[in-house]
Tab-separated table of N, CA and C in Angstrom:
chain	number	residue	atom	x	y	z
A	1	UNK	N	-4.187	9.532	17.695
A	1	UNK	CA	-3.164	9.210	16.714
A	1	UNK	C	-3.514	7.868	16.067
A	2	UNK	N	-3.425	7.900	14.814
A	2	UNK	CA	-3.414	7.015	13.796
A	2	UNK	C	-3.015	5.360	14.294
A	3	UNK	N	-2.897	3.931	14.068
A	3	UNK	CA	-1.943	3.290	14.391
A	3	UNK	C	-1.705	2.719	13.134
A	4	UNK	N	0.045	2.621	12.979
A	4	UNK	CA	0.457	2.002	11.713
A	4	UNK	C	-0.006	1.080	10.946
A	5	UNK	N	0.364	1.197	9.759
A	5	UNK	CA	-0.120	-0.221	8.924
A	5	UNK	C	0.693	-1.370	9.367
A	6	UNK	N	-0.006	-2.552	9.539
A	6	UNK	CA	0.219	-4.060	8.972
A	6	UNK	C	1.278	-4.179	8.227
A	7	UNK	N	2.438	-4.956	8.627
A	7	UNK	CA	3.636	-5.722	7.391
A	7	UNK	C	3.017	-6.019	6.755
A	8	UNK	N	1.658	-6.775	7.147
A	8	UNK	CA	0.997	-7.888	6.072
A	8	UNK	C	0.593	-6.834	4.834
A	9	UNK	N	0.192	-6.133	5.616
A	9	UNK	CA	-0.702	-5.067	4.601
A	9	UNK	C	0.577	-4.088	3.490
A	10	UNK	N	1.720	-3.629	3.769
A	10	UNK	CA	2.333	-2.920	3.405
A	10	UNK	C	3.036	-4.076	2.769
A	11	UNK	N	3.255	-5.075	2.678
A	11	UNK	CA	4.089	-6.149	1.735
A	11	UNK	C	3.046	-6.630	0.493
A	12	UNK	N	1.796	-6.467	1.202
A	12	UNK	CA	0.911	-6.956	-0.139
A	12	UNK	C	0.785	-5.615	-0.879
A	13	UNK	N	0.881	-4.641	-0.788
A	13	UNK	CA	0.593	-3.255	-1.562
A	13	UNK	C	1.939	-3.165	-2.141
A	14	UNK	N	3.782	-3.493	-1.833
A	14	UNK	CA	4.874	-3.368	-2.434
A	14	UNK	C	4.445	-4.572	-3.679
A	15	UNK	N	4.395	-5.513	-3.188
A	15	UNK	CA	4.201	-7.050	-3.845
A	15	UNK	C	3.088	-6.418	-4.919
A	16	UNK	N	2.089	-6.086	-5.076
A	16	UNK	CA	1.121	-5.310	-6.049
A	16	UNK	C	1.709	-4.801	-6.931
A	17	UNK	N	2.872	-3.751	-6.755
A	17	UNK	CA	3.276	-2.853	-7.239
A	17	UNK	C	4.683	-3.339	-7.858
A	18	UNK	N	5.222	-4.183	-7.102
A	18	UNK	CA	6.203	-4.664	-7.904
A	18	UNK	C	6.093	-5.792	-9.150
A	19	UNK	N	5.359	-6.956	-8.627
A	19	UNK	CA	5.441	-8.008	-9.125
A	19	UNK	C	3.949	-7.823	-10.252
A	20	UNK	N	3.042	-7.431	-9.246
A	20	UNK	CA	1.752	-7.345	-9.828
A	20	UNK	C	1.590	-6.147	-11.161
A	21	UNK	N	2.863	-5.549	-11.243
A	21	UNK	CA	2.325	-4.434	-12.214
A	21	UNK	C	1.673	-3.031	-12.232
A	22	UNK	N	0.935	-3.469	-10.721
A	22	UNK	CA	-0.118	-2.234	-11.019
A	22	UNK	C	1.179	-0.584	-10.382
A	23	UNK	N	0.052	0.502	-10.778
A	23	UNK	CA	0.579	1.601	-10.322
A	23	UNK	C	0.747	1.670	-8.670
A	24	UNK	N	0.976	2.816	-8.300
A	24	UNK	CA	0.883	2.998	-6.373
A	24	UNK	C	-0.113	3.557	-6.248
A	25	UNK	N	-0.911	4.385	-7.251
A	25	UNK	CA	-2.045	4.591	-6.894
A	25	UNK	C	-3.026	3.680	-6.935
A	26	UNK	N	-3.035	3.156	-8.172
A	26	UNK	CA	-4.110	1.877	-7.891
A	26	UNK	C	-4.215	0.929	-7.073
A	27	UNK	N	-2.753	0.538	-6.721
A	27	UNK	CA	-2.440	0.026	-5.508
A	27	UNK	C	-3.250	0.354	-4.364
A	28	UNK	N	-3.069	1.536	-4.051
A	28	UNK	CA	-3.561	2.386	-2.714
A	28	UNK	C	-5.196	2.270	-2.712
A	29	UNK	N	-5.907	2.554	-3.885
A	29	UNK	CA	-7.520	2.530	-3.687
A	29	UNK	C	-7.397	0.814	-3.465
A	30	UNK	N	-7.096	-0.404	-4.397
A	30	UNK	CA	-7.567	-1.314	-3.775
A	30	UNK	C	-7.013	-1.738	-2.825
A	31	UNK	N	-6.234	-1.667	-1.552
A	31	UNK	CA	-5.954	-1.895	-0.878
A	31	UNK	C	-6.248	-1.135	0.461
A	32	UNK	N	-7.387	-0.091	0.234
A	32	UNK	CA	-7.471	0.977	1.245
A	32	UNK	C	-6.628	2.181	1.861
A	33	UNK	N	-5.687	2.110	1.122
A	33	UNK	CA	-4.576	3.036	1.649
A	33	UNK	C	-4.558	4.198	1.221
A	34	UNK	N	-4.229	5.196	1.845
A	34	UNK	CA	-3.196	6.828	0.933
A	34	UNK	C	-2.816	6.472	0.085
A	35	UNK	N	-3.112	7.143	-1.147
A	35	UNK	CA	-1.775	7.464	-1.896
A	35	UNK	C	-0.321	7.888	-1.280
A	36	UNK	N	-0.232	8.335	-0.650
A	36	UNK	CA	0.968	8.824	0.041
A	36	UNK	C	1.848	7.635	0.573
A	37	UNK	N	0.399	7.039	1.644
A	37	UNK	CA	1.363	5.568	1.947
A	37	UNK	C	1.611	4.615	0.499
A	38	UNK	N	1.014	4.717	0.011
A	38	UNK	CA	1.024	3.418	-0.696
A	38	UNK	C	2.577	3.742	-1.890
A	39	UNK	N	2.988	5.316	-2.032
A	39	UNK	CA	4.027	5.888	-2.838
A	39	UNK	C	4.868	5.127	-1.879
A	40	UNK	N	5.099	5.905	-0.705
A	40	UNK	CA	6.578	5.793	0.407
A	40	UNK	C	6.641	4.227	0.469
């Protein structure tokens, strides 16, 4: 089984997406993540 993401990591990918502008997908490739995670 998988182990969860990082606060650190999941606050800098919201923070991206909110403040930064970008999409959740673009979000997700530069940050290494799913798309999936990086939507939810």
């Amino acid at each position: 089984m998988a182990n969860p993401y990082s606060m650190g990591l999941r606050e800098r990918v919201v923070g991206a997406v909110l403040t930064g502008g970008m999409s959740a997908r673009a979000a997700a490739v530069r940050f290494g993540v799913s798309e999936s995670s990086a939507i939810k």
